PDB file of C-alpha atoms and ligand atoms in Angstrom:
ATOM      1  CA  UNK A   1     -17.619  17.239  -7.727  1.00  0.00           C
ATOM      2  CA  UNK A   2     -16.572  15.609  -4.601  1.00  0.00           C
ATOM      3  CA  UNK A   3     -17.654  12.627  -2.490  1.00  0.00           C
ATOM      4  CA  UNK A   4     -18.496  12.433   1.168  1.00  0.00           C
ATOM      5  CA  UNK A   5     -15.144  11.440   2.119  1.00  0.00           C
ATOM      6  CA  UNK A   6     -12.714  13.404  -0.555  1.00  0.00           C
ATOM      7  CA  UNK A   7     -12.728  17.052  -1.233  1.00  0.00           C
ATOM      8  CA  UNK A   8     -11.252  17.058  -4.363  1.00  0.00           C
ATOM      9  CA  UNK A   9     -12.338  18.195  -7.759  1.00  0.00           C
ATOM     10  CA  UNK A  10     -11.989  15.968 -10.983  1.00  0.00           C
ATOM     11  CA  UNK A  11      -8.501  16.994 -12.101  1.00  0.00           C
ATOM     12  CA  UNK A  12      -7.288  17.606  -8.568  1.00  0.00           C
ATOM     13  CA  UNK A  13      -5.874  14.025  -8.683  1.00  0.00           C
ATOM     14  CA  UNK A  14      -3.352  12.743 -10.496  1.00  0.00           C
ATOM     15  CA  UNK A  15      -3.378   9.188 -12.172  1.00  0.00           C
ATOM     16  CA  UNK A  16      -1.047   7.515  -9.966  1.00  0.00           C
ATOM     17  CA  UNK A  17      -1.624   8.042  -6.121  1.00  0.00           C
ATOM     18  CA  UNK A  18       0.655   6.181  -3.867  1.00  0.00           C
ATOM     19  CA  UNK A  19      -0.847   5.874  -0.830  1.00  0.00           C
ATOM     20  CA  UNK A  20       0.451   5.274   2.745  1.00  0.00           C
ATOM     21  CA  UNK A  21      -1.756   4.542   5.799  1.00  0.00           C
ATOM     22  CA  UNK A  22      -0.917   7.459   7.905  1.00  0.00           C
ATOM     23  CA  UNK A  23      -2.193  10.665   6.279  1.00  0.00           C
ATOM     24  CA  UNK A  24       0.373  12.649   8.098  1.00  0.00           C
ATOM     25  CA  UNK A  25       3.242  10.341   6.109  1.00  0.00           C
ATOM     26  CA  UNK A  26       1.518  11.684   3.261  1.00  0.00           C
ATOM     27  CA  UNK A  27       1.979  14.940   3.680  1.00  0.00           C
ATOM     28  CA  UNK A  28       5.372  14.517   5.159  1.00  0.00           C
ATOM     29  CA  UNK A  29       6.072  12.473   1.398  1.00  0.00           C
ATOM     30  CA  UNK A  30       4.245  15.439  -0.749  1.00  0.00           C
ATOM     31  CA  UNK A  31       6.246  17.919   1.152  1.00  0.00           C
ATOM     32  CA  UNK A  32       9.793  16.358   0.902  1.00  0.00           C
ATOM     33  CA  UNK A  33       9.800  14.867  -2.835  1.00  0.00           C
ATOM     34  CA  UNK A  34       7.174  16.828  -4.874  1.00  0.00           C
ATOM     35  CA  UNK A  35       7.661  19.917  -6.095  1.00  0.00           C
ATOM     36  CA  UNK A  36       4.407  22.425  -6.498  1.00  0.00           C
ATOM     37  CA  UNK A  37       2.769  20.586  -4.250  1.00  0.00           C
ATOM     38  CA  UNK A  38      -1.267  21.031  -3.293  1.00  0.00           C
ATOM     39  CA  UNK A  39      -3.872  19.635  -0.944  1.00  0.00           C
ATOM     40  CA  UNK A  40      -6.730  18.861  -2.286  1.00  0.00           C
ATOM     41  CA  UNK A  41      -8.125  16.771   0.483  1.00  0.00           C
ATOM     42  CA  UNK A  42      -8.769  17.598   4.506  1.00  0.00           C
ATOM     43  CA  UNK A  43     -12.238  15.493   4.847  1.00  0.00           C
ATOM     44  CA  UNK A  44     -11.418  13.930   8.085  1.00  0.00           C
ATOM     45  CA  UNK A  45      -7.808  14.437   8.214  1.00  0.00           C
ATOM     46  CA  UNK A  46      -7.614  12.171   5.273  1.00  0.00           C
ATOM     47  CA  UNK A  47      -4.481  14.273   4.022  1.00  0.00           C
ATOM     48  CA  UNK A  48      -3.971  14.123  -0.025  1.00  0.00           C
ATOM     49  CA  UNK A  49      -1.463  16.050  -2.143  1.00  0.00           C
ATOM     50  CA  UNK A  50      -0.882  16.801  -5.830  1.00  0.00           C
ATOM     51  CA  UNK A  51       2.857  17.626  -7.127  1.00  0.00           C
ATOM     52  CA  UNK A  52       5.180  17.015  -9.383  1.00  0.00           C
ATOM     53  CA  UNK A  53       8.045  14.183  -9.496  1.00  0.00           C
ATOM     54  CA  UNK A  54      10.893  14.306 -11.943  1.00  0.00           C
ATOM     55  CA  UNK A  55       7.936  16.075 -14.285  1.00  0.00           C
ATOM     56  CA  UNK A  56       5.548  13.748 -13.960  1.00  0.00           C
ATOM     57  CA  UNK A  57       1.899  14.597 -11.723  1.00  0.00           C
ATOM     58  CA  UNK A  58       1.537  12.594  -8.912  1.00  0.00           C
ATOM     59  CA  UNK A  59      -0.788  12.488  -5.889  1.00  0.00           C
ATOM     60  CA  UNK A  60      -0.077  11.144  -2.469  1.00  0.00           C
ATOM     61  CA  UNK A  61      -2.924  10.205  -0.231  1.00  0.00           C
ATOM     62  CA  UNK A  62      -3.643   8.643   3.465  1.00  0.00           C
ATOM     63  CA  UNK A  63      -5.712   5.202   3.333  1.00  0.00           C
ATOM     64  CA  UNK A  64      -6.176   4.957   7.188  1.00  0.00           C
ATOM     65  CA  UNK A  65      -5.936   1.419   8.834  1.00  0.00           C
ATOM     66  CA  UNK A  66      -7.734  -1.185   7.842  1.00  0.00           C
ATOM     67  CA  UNK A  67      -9.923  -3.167   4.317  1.00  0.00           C
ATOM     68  CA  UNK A  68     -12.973  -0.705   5.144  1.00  0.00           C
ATOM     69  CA  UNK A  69     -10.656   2.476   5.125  1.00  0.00           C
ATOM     70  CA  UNK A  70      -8.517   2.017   2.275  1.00  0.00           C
ATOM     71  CA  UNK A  71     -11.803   0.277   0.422  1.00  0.00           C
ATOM     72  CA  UNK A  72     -13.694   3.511   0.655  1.00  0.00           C
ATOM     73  CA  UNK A  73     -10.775   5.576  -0.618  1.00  0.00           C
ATOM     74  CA  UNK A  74      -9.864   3.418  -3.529  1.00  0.00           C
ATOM     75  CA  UNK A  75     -13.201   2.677  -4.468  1.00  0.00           C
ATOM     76  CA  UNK A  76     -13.541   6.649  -4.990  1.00  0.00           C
ATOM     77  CA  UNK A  77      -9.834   7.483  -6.294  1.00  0.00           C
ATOM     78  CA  UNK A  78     -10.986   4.698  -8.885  1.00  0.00           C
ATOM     79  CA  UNK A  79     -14.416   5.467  -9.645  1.00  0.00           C
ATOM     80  CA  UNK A  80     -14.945   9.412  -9.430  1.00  0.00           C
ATOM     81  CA  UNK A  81     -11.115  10.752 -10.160  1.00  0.00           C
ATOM     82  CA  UNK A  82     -10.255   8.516 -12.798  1.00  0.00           C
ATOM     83  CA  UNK A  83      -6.868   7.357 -10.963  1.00  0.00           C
ATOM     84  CA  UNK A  84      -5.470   4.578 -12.734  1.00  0.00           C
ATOM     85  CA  UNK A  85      -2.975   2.902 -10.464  1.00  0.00           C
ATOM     86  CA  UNK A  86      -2.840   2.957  -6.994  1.00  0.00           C
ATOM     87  CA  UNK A  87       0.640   1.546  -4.829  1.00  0.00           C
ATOM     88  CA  UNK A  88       0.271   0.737  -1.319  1.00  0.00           C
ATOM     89  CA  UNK A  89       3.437   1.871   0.452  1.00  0.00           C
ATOM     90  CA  UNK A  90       2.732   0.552   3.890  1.00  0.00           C
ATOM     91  CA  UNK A  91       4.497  -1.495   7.058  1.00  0.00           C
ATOM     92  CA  UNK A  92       4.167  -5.085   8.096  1.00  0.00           C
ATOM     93  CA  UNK A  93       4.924  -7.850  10.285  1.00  0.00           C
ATOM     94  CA  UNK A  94       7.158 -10.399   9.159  1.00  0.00           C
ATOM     95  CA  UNK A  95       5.782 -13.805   9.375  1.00  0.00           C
ATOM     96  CA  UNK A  96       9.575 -15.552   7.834  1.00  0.00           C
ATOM     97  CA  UNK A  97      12.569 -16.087   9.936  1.00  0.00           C
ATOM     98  CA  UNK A  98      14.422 -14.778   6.796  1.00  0.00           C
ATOM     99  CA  UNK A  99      13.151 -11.771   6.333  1.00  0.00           C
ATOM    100  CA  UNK A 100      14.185  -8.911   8.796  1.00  0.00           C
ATOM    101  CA  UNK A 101      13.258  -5.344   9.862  1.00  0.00           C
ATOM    102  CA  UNK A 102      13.293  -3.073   7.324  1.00  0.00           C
ATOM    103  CA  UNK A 103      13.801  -5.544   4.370  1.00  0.00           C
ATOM    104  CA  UNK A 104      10.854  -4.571   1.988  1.00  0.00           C
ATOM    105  CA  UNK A 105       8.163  -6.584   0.951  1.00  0.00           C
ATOM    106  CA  UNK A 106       6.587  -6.077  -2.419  1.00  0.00           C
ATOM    107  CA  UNK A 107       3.395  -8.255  -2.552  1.00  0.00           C
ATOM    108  CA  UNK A 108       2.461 -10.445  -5.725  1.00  0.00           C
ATOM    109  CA  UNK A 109      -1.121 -11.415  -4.003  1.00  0.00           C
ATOM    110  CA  UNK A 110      -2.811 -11.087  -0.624  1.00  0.00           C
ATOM    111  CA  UNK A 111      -4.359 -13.698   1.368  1.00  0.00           C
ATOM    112  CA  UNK A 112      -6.729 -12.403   3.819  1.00  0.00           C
ATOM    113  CA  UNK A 113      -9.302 -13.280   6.485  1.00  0.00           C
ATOM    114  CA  UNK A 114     -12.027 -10.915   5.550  1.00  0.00           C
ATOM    115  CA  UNK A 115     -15.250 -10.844   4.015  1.00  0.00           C
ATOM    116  CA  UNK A 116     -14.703  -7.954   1.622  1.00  0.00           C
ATOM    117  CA  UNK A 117     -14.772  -9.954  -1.374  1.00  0.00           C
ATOM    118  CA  UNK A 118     -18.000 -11.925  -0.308  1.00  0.00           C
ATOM    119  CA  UNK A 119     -20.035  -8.681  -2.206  1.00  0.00           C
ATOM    120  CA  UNK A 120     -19.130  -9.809  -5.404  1.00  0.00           C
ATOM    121  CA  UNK A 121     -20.738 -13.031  -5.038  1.00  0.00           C
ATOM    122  CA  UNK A 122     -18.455 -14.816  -6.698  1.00  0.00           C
ATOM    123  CA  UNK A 123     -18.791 -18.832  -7.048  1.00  0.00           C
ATOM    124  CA  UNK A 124     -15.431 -19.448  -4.906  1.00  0.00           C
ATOM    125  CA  UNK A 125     -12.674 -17.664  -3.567  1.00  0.00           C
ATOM    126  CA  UNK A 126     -11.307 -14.506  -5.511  1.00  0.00           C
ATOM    127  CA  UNK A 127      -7.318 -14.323  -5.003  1.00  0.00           C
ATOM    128  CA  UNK A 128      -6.458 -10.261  -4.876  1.00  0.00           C
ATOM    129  CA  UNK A 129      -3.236 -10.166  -6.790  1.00  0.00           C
ATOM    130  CA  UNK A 130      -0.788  -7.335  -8.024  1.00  0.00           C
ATOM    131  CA  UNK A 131      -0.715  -5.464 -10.817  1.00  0.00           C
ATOM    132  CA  UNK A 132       2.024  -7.442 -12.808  1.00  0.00           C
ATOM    133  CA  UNK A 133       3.332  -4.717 -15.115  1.00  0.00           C
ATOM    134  CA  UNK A 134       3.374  -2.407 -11.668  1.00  0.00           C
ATOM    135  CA  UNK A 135       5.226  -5.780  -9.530  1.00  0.00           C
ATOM    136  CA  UNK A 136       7.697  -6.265 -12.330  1.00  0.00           C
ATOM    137  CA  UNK A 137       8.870  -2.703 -12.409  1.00  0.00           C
ATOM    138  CA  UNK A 138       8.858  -2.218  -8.862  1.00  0.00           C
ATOM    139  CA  UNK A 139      11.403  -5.479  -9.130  1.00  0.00           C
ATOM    140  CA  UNK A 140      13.359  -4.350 -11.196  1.00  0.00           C
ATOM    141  CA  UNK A 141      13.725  -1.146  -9.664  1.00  0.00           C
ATOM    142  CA  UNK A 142      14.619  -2.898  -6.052  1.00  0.00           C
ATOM    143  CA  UNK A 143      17.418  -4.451  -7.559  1.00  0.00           C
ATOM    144  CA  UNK A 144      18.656  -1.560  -8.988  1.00  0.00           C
ATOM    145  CA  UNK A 145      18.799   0.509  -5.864  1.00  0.00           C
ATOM    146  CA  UNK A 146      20.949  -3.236  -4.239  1.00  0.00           C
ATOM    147  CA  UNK A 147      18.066  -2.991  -1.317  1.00  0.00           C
ATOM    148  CA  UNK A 148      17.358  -6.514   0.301  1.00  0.00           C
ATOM    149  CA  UNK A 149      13.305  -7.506  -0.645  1.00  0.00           C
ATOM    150  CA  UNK A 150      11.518 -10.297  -0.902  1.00  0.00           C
ATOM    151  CA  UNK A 151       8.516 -10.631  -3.650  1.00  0.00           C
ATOM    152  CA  UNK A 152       5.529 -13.158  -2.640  1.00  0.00           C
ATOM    153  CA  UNK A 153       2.098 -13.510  -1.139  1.00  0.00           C
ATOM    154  CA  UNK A 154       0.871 -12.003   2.296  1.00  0.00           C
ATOM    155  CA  UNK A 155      -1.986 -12.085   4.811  1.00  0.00           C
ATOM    156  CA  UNK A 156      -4.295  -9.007   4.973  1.00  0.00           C
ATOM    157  CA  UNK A 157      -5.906  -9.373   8.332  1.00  0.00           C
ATOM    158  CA  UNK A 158      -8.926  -7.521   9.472  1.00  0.00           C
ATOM    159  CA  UNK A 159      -7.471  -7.940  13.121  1.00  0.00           C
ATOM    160  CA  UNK A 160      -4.524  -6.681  14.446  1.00  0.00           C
ATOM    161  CA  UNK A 161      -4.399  -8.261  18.392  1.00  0.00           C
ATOM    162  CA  UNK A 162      -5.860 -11.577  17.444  1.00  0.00           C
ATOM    163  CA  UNK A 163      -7.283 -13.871  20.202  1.00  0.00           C
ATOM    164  CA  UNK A 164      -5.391 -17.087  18.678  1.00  0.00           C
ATOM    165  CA  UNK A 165      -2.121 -16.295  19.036  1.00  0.00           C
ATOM    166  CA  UNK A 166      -1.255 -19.463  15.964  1.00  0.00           C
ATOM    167  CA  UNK A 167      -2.841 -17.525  13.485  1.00  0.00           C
ATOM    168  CA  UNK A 168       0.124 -16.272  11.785  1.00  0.00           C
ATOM    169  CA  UNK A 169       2.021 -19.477  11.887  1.00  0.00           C
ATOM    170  CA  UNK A 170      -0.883 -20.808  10.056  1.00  0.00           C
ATOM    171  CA  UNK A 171      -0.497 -17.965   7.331  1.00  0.00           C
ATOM    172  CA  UNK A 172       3.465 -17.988   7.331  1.00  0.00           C
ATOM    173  CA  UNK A 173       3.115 -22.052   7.058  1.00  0.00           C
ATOM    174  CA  UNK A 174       1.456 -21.393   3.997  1.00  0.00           C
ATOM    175  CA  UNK A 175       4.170 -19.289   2.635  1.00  0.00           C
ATOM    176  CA  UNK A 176       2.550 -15.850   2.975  1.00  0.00           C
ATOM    177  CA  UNK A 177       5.685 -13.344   3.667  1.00  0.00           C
ATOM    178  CA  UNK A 178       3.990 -10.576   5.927  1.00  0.00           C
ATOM    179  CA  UNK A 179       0.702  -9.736   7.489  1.00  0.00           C
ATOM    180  CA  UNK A 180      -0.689  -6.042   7.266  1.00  0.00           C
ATOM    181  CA  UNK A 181      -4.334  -5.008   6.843  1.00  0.00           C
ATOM    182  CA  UNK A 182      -4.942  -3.122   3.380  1.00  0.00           C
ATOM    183  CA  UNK A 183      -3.980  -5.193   0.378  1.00  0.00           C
ATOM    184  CA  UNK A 184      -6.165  -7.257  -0.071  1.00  0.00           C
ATOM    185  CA  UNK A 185      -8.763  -4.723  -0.423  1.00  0.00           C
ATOM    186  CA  UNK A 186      -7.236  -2.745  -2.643  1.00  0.00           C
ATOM    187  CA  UNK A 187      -5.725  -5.180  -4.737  1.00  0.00           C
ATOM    188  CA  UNK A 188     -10.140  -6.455  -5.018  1.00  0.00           C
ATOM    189  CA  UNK A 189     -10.851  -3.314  -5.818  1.00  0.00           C
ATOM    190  CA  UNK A 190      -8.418  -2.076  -8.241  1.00  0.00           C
ATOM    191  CA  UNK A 191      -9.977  -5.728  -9.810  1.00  0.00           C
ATOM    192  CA  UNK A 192     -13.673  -4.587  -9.816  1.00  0.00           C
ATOM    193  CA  UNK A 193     -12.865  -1.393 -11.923  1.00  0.00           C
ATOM    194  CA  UNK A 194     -10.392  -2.468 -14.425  1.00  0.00           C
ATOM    195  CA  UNK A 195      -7.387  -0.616 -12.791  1.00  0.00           C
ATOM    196  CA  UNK A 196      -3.687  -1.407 -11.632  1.00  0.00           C
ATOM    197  CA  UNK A 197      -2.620  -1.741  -8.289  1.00  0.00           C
ATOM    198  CA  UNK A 198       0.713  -2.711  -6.120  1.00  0.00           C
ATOM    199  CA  UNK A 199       1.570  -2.578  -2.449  1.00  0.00           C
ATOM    200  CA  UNK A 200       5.085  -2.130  -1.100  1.00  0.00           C
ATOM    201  CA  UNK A 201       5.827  -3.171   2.061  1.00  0.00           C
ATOM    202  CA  UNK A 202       8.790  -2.243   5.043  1.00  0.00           C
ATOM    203  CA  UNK A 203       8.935  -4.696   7.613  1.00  0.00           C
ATOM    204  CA  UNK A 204       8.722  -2.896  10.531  1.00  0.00           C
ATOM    205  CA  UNK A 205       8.232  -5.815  13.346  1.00  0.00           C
ATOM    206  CA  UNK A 206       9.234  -9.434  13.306  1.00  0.00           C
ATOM    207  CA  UNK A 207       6.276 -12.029  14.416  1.00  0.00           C
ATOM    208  CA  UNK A 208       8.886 -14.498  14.506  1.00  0.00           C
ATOM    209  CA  UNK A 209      11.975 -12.769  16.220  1.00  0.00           C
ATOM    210  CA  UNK A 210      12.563 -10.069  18.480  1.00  0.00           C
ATOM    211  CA  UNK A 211      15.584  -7.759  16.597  1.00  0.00           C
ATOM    212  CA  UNK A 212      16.203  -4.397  16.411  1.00  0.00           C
ATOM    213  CA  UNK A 213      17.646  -2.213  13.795  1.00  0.00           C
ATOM    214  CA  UNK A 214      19.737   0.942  13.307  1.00  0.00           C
ATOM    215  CA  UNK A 215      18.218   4.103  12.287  1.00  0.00           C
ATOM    216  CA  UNK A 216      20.455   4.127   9.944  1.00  0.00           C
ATOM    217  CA  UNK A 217      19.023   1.132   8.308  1.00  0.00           C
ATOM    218  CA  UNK A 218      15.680   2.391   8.746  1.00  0.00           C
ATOM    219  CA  UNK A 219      16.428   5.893   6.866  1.00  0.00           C
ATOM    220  CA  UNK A 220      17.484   3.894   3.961  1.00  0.00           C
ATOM    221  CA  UNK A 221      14.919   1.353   3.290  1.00  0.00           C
ATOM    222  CA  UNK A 222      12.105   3.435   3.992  1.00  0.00           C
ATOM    223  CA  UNK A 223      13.840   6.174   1.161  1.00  0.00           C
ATOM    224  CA  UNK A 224      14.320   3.064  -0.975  1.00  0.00           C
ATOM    225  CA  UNK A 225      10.296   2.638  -1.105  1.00  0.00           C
ATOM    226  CA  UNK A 226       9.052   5.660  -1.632  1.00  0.00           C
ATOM    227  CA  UNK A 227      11.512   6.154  -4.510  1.00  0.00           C
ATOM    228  CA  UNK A 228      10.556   3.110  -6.001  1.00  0.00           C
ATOM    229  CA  UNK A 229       6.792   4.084  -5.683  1.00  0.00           C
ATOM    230  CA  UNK A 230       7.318   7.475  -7.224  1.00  0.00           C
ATOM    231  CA  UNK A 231       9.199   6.284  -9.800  1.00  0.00           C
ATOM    232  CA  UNK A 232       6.636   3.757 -10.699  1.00  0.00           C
ATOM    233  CA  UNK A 233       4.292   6.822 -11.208  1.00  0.00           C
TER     234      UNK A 233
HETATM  235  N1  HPA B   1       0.099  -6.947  11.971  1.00  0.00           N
HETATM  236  C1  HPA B   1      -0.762  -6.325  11.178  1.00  0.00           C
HETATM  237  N2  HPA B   1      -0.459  -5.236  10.513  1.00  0.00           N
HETATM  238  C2  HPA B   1       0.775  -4.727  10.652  1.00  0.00           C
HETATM  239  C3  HPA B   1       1.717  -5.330  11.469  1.00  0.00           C
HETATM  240  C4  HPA B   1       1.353  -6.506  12.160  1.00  0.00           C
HETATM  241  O1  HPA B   1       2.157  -7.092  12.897  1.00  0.00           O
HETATM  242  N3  HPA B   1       2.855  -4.594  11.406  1.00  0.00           N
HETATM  243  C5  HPA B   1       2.606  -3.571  10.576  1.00  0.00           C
HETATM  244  N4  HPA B   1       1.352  -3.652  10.112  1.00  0.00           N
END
């Protein structure tokens, strides 16, 4: 069995699948922390890997850019592989004056300026929220690693280079930490079918300041995610 945009047979996929947007993190991810690693997808470049993590299965998969990417993917991982929990690990603008490169960003809800929850006709407006068993492990597991995050809503956008240039103010006056361009979607889906769902977030440009940061800094952050996510697995 396979759908027109995943490969993979039932079974290839394990029931957690972190997923960042850039397929070729993915493999980069499978390749440095999973042990008998497989690919079970190539559709597109869409790169997704089975291994093993401190003996537990785990799959790491590309969403691509965007709600309509990462809507397609989950909607499959969810409905034909029988994944169970899916965690974002993604980038993001910070909208806060407080919150700086690299800090991480682990979203309880998304805000967002789409229309992808308009097909479920719902009498009002859904809020996409996080998986709260997933959000309060991934807290808990932030503070033991002593990295700096911040926990709190943010602004899934379906445009990147937007025309009105006080768009984010609006969102950040509202409280929402970061804009990126996936949770949302995948938080509404993971709703539709039942399942869990988290995204984790680096801040890797300011919308509010212009600072730099050490590579250093960056090697340790980004490590501090993606050990959080795979431990969540
Ligand atoms: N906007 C939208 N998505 C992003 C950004 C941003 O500034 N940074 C990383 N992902």
């Amino acid at each position: 069995m396979s759908t027109p945009h995943n490969e993979a047979k039932r079974g290839d996929i394990a029931k957690t699948v972190l997923m960042p947007g850039d397929p070729l993190r993915a493999k980069f991810l499978a390749e440095t922390y999973l042990e008998d690693v497989h690919q079970f997808n190539g559709v597109r470049n869409m790169l997704g890997y089975t291994g093993i993590y401190k003996g537990k299965k785990v799959s790491i998969m590309g969403s691509g850019m965007g709600m309509p990417s990462i809507g397609i993917y989950s909607y499959e991982l969810f409905n034909e592989y029988g994944v169970e929990s899916i965690i974002r690990i993604g980038s993001c603008g910070s909208l806060q004056k407080n919150i700086h490169l690299r800090d991480i960003i682990i979203a309880q809800g998304a805000c967002t300026d789409s229309r992808f929850a308009h097909q479920y006709e719902l009498p009002g407006t859904f809020s996409a929220i996080s998986s709260f068993e997933l959000l309060e492990k991934a807290v808990h597991l932030a503070k033991e690693k002593g990295v700096t995050y911040h926990v709190g809503n943010t602004i899934s956008s379906d445009i990147f280079y937007h025309a009105d240039a006080t768009s984010s103010e609006k969102w950040a006056s509202m409280g929402c930490l970061g804009v990126e361009m996936e949770a949302y979607a995948l938080f509404a889906t993971a709703a539709y079918f039942k399942k869990k769902a988290l995204t984790i977030l680096t801040v890797s440009d300011s919308l509010v300041s212009n600072e730099e940061t050490t590579a250093q800094e960056r090697e340790k952050t980004f490590t501090a995610m993606m050990e959080i996510a795979l431990e969540l697995a």
